[in-house]
Coordinates of C-alpha atoms and ligand atoms in Angstrom, one line a residue:
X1 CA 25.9 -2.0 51.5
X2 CA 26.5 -0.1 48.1
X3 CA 25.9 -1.5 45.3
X4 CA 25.5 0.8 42.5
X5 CA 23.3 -0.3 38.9
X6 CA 24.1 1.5 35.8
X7 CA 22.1 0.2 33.2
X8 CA 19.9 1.0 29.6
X9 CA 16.5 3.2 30.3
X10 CA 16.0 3.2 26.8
X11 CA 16.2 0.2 23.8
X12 CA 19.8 -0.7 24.3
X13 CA 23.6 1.6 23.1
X14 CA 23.0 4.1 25.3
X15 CA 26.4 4.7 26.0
X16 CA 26.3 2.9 29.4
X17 CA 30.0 1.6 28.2
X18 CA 31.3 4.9 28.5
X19 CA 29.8 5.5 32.0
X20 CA 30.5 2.5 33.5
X21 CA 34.1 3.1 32.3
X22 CA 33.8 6.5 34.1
X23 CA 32.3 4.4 37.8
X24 CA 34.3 1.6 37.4
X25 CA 37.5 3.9 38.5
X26 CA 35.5 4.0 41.5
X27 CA 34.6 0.5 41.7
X28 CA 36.1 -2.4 43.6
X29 CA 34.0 -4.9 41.9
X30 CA 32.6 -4.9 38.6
X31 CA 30.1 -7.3 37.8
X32 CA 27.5 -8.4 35.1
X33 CA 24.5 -10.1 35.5
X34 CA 22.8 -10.7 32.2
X35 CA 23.0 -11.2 28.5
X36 CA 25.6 -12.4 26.7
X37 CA 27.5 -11.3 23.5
X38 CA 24.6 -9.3 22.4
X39 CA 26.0 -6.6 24.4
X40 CA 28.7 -3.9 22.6
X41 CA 30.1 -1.7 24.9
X42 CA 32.5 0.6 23.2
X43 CA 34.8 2.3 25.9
X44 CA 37.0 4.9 24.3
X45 CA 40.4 5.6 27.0
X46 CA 42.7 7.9 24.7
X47 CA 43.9 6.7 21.6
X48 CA 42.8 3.3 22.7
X49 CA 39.2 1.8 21.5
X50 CA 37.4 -1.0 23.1
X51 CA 34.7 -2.8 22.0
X52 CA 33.2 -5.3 25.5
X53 CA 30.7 -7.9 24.6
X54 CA 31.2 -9.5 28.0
X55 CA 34.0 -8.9 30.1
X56 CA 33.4 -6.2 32.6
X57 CA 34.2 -2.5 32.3
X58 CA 36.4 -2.3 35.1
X59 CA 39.5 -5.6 33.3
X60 CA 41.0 -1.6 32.4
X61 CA 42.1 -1.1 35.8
X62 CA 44.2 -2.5 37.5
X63 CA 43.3 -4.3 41.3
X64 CA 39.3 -4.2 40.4
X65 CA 37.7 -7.6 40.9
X66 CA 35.8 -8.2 37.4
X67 CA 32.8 -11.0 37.8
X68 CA 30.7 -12.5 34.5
X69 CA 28.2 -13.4 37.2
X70 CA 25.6 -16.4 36.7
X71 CA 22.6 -14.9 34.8
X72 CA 25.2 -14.3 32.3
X73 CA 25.2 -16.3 29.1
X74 CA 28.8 -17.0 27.9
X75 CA 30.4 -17.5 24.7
X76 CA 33.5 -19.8 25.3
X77 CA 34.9 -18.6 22.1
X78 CA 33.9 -15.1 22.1
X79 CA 35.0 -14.9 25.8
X80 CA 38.2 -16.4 24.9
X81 CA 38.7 -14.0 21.8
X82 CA 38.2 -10.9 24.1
X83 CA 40.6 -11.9 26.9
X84 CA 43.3 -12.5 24.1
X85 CA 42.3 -9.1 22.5
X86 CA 43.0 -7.4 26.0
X87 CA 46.1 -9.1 26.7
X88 CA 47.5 -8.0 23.2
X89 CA 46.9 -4.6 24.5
X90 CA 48.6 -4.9 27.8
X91 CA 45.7 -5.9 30.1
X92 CA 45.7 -7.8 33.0
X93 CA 43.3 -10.9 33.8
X94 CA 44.6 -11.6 37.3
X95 CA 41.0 -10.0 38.6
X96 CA 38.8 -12.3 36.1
X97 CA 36.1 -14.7 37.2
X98 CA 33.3 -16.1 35.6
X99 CA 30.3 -17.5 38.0
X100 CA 29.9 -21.3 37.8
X101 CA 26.3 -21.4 37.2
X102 CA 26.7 -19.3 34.1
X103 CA 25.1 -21.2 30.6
X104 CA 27.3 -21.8 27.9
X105 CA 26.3 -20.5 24.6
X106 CA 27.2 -23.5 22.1
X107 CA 27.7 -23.8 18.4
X108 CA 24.0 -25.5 17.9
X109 CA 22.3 -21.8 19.9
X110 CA 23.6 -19.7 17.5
X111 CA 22.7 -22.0 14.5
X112 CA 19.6 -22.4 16.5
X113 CA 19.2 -18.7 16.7
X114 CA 19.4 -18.0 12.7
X115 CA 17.8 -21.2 11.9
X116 CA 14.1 -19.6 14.1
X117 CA 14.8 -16.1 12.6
X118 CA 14.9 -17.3 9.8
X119 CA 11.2 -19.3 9.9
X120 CA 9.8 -16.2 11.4
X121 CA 10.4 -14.6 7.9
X122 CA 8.9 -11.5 7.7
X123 CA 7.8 -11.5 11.9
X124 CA 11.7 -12.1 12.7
X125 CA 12.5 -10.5 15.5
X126 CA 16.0 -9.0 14.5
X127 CA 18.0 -10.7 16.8
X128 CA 22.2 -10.0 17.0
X129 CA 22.0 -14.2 16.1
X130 CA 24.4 -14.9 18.9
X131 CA 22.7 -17.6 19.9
X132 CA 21.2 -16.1 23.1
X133 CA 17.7 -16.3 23.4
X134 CA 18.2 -20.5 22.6
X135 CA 21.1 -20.5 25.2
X136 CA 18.5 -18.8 27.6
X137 CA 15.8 -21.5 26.4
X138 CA 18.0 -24.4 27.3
X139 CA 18.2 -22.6 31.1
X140 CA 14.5 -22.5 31.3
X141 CA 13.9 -25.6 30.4
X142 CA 17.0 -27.4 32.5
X143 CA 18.8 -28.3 29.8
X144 CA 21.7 -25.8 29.7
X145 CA 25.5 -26.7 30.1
X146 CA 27.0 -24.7 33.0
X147 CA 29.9 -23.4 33.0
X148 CA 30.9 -25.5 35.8
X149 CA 30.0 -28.7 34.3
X150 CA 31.8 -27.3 31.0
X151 CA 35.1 -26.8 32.7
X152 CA 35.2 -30.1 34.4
X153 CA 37.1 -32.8 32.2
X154 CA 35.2 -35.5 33.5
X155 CA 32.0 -34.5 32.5
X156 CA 32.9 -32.3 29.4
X157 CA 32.4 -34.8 26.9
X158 CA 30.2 -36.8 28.1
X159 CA 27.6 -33.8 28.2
X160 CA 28.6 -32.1 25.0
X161 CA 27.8 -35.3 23.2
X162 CA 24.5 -35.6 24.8
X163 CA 23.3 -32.4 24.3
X164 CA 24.9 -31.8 20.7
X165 CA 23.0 -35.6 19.3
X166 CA 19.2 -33.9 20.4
X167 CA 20.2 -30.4 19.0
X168 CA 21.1 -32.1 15.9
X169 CA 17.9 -33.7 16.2
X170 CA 15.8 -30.4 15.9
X171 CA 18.6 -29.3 13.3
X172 CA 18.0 -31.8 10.9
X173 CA 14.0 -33.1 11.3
X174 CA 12.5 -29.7 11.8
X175 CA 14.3 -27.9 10.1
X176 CA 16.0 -29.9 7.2
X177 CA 19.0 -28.8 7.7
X178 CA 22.9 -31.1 7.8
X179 CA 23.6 -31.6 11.7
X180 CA 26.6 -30.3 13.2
X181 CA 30.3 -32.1 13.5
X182 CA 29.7 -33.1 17.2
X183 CA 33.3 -34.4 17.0
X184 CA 34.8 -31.6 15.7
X185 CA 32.8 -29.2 18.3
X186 CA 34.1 -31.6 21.2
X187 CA 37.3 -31.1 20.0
X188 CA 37.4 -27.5 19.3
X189 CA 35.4 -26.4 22.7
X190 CA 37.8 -29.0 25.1
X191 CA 40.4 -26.5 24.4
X192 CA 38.2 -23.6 25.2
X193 CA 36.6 -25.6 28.5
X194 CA 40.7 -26.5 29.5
X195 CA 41.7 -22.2 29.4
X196 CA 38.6 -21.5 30.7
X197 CA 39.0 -23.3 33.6
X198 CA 41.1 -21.1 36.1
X199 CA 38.7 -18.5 35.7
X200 CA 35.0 -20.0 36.8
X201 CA 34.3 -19.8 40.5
X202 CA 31.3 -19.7 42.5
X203 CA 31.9 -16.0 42.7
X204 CA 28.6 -15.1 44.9
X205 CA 30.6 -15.3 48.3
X206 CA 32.9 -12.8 46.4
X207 CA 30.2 -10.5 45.9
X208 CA 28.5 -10.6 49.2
X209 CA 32.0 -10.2 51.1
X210 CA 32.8 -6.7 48.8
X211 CA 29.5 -5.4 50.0
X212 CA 29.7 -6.1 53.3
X213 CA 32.6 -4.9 53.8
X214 CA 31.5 -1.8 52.1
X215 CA 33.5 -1.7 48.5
X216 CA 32.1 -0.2 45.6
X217 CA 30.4 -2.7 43.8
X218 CA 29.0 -1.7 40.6
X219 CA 26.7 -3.6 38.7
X220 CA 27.0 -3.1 34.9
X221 CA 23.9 -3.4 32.7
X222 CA 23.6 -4.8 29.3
X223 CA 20.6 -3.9 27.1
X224 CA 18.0 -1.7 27.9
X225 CA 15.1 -1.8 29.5
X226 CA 12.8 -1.9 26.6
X227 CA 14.4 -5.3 25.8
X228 CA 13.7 -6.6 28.9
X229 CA 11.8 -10.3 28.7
X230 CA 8.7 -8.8 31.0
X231 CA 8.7 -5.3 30.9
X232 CA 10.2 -4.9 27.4
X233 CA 7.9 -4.5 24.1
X234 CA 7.6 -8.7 24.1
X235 CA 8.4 -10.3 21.3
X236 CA 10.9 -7.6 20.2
X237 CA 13.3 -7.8 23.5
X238 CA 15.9 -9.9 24.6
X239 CA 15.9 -13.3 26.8
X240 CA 17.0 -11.8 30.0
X241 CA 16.3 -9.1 32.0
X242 CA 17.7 -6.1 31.9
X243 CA 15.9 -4.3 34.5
X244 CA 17.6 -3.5 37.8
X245 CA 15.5 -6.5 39.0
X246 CA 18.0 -9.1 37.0
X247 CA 21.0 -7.8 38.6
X248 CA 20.1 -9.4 42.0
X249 CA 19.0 -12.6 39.9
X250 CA 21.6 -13.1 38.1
X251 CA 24.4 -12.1 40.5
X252 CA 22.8 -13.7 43.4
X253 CA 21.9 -10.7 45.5
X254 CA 19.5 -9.2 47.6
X255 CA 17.6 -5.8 47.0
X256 CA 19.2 -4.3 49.8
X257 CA 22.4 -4.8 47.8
X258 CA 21.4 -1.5 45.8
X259 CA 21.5 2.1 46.6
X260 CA 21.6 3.8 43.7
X261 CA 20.3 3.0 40.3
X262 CA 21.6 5.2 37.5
X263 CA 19.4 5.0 34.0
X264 CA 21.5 6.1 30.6
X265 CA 19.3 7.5 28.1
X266 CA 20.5 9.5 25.2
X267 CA 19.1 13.1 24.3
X268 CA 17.1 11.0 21.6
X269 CA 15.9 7.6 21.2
X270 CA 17.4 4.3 18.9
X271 CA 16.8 0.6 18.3
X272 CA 18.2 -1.9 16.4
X273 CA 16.0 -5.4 15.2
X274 CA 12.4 -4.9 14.6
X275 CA 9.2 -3.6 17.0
X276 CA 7.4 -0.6 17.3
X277 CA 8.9 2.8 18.1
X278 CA 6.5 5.3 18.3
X279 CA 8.6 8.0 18.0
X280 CA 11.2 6.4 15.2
X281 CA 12.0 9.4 12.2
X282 CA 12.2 8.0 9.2
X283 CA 13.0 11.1 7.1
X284 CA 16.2 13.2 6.8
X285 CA 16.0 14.5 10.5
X286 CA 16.3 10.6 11.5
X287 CA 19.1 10.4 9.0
X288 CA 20.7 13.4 10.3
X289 CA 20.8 12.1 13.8
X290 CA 21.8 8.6 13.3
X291 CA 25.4 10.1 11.2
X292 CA 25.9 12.5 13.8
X293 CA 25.9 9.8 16.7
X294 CA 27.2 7.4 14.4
X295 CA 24.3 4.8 15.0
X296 CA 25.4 1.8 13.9
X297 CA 25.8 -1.7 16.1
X298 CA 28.8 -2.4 18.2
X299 CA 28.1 -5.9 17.5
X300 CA 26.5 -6.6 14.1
X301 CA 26.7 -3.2 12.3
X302 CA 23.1 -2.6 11.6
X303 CA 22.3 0.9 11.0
X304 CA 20.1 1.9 14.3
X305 CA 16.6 3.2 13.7
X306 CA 16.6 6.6 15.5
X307 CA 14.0 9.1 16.6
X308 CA 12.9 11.9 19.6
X309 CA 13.2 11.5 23.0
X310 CA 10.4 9.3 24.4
X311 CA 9.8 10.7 27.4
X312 CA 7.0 8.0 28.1
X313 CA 9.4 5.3 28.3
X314 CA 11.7 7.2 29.9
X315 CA 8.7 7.8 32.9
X316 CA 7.8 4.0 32.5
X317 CA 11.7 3.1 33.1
X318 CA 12.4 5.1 35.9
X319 CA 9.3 3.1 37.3
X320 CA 10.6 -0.1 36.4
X321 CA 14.1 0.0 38.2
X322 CA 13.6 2.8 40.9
X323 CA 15.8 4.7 38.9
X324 CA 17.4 7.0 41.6
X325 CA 18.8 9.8 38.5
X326 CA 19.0 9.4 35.1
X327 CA 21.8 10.0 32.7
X328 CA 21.4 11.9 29.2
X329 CA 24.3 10.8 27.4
X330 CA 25.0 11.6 23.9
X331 CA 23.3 15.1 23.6
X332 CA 25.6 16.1 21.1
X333 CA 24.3 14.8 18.0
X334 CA 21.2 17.2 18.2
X335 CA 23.5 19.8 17.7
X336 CA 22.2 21.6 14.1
X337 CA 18.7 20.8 14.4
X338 CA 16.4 24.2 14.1
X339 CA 13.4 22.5 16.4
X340 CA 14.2 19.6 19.1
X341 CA 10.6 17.2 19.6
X342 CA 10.4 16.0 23.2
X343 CA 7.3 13.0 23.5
X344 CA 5.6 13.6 26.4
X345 CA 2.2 11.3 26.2
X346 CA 1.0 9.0 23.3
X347 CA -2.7 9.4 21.8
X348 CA -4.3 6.6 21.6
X349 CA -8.3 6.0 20.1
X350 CA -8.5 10.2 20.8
X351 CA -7.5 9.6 24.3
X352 CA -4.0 10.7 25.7
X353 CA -1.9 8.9 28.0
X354 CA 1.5 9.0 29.8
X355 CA 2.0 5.2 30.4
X356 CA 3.4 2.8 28.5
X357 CA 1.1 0.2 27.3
X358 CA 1.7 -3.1 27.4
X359 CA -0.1 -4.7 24.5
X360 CA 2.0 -4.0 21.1
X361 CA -0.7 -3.7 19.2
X362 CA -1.4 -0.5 21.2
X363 CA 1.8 0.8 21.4
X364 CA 1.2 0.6 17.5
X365 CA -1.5 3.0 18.0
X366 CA 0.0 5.6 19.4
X367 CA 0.8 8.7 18.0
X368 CA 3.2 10.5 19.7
X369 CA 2.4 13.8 21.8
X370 CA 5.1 16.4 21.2
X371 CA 6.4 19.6 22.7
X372 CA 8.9 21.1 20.8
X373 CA 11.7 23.1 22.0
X374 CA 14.0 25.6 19.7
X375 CA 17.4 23.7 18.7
X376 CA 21.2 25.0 19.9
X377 CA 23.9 25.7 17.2
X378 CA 26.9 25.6 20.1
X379 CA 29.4 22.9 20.2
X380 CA 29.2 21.0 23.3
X381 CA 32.2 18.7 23.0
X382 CA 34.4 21.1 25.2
X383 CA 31.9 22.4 27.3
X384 CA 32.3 20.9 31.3
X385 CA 29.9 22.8 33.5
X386 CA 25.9 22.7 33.2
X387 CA 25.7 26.3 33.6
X388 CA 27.6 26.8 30.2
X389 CA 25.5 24.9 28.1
X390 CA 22.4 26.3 25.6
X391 CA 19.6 27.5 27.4
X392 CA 17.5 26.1 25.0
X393 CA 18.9 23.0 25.8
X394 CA 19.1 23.7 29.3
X395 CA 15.2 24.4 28.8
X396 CA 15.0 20.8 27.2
X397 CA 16.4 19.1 29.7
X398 CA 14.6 20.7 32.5
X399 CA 11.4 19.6 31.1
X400 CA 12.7 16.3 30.8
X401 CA 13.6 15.9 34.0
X402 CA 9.9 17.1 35.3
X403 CA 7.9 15.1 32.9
X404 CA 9.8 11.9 33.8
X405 CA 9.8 12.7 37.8
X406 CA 13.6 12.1 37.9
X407 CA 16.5 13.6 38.5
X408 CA 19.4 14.1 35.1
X409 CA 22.6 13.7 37.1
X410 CA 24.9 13.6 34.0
X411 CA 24.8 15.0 30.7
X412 CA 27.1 13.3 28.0
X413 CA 28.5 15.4 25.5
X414 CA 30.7 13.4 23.5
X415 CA 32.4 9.8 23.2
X416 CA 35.1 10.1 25.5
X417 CA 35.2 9.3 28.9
X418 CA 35.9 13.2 29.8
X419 CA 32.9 14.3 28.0
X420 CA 30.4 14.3 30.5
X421 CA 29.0 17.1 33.2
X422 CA 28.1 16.8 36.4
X423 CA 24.9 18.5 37.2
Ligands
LIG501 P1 26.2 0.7 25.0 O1 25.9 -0.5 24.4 O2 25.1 1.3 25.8 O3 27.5 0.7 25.9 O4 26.5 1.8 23.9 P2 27.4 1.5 22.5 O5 28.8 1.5 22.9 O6 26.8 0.4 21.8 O7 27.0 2.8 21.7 C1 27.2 4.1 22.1 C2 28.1 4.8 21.1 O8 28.0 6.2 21.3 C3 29.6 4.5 21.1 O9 30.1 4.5 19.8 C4 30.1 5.6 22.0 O10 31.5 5.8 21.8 C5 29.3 6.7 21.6 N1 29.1 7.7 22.7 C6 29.0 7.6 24.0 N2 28.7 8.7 24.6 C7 28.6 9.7 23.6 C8 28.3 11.1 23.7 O11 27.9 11.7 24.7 N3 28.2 11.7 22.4 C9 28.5 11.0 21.3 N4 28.5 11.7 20.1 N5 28.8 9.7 21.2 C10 28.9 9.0 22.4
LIG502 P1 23.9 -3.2 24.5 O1 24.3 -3.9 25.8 C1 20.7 -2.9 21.4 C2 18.3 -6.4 20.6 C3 18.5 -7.1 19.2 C4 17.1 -7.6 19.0 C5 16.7 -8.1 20.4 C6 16.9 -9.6 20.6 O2 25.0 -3.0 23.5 O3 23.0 -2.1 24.7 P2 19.0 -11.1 21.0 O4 20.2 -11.3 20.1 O5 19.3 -10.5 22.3 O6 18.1 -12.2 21.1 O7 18.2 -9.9 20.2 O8 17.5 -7.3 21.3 N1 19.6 -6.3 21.4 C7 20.2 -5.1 21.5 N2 19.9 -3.9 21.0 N3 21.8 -3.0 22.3 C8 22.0 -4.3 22.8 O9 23.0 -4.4 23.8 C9 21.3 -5.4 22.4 N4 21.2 -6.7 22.7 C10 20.2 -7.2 22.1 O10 18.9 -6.1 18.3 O11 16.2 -6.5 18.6
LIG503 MG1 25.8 -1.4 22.5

């Protein structure tokens, strides 16, 4: 079989947009497995921009099967918004399907969403308040509405009203706020449920048949790592997993489904929404990083918090998915700097270690170890072949690749999809 994983090794905007862009020209079958709308992907093809919160990679090319697969939370509306966004620009969604058992994400989630934030006060997590992590609440606790029920006219109503009255329940008595127009939501989402419609499918048999028959299926991750529910820095992570793991969850596949798990990284490190970073700059070198790789949120804007290369997670990552190379995308930036600070162990009570702990209140501890590596002054943006790059960066990336016990197949060098080299 060959499924191929491209996902986030780091907290999240790695870039993977751009390479699964770049893989899914290879691809077959394109298909996500988790998150929601949380996701930005920004794909840049020419003059043309895109900005994917959950329709596969691959809807800009023609003849590959795209699948929102069922650990995906979907946004009727948002979904709905995109498709119409890509038709206005001349795309096709003939190769479209969204898995059945996918959870809707409804008007009370995201009012949900902002309505807990917002009693967290100061210990708010800094969620994109798209309503996911109550969407994926509902699904732990069997409460959801699938997107199969949601499509089907005869039950559409019937279990929007239900759902909607108890939601408005916990709206109004805990937290003392109006309820929401249940009428005017059934009205407003039948229309979404009735266009939705043609494109939900039970779309595991579609999956299964690709790989056996030995297409290119690629699985395209959402988030990062670090955000994953389990092996993410918990509380501060998303409600699904991002970790190679969740793609055979939530597109209903086996391990021996994957060969090859790719990790994006960028040459340094970002989050958005709150948490510990232990090697976050927040001085003029941070600043100067975050405007030259423009870090600010496909989805909500936010200025990203940015800092070194964590070489720590990147180990602890390459662990967690049986990463099989890892991708430094978005080396560019770095470009200027007179000294480049790679972290390659935390100290921790006097003690230093190379693993990622698990307790926050640790990671909050740490101080970061550094080796530090003179800067390059070249302009990469036109440069295609390793050999021509720095050799101080060359240097960097070397001792990346040893401390974290992983290959660097790609370096990225800019935003388009050309701007990449092969190693
Ligand atoms: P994703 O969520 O992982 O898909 O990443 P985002 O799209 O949220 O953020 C990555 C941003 O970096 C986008 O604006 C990309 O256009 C841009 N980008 C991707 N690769 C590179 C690169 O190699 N260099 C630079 N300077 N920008 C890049
Ligand atoms: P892509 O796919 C970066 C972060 C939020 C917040 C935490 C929980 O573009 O890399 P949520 O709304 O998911 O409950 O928020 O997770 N987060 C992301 N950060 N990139 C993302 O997606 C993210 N999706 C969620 O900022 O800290
Ligand atoms: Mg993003």
């Amino acid at each position: 079989m060959s499924g191929k994983v491209i996902l986030g090794a780091q907290w999240g905007d790695e870039g993977k947009g751009k390479f699964i862009d770049i893989f899914s020209s290879q691809a077959d079958m394109v298909v996500r497995s988790q998150g929601g709308n949380n996701a930005g992907h920004t794909v840049i093809v020419g003059e043309n921009v895109y900005k994917l919160h959950l329709i596969p990679s691959g809807i800009l090319y023609s003849g590959t099967v795209n699948i929102i697969g069922a650990g995906v939370v979907c946004d009727p509306k948002v979904v709905l918004a995109e498709m119409d966004g890509l038709v206005a620009k001349g795309i096709s969604l003939d190769n479209l399907y969204i898995d059945a058992r996918a959870h809707v994400i409804m008007p009370w989630h995201i009012e949900l969403d902002g309505l807990s934030e917002e009693a967290r006060g100061k210990g708010d997590i800094g969620t994109t308040k798209k309503g996911i992590g109550p969407c994926y609440m509902d699904k732990s606790e069997r409460s959801g509405i699938r997107m199969h029920d949601f499509v089907n006219p005869r039950k559409f109503e019937a279990i929007v009203r239900e759902k909607g009255a108890l939601k408005n329940e916990i709206i109004t008595k805990l937290y003392g706020k109006a309820p929401l127009d249940i009428d005017a939501i059934v009205e407003e989402y039948r229309v979404y449920a009735e266009r939705l419609s043609k494109f939900v499918r039970d779309t595991t048999p579609m999956i299964y048949d690709a790989l056996k028959a030995n297409k290119n299926v690629l699985f395209e991750g959402a988030q990062g790592t670090l955000l994953d529910l389990d092996m993410g820095t918990y509380p501060y992570v998303t409600s699904s997993h991002p970790v190679a793991g969740g793609v055979c969850i939530g597109s209903g596949v086996g391990p021996t489904a994957i060969n090859e798990v790719v990790g994006i990284c960028k040459g340094y490190t970002t989050r958005v929404g709150k948490g510990p970073f232990p090697t976050e700059l927040d001085d003029e070198i941070g600043e100067y990083i975050r405007q030259k790789g423009a870090e600010f949120g496909t989805t909500t804007g936010r200025p990203r918090r940015t800092g070194w290369f964590d070489a720590v997670i990147a180990r602890y990552t390459v662990r967690a998915n049986g990463l099989t190379s890892i991708v430094i995308n978005k080396i560019d930036p770095l470009m200027g700097l007179p000294k480049i600070k790679l972290c390659v162990g935390y100290e921790m009570d006097g003690k230093v270690t190379r693993d990622f702990p698990a307790d926050l209140d640790d990671l909050a501890r740490c101080t970061p170890v550094y080796e530090e590596f003179d800067g390059f002054d070249e302009d990469l943006s036109d440069i295609r072949e390793y050999d021509k790059l720095p050799e101080n960066l060359k240097k960097y990336l070397a001792r990346i690749e040893e401390v974290c016990d992983c290959p660097v197949s790609i370096v990225g060098v800019g935003p388009d999809r050309d701007q990449i080299i092969y190693r």
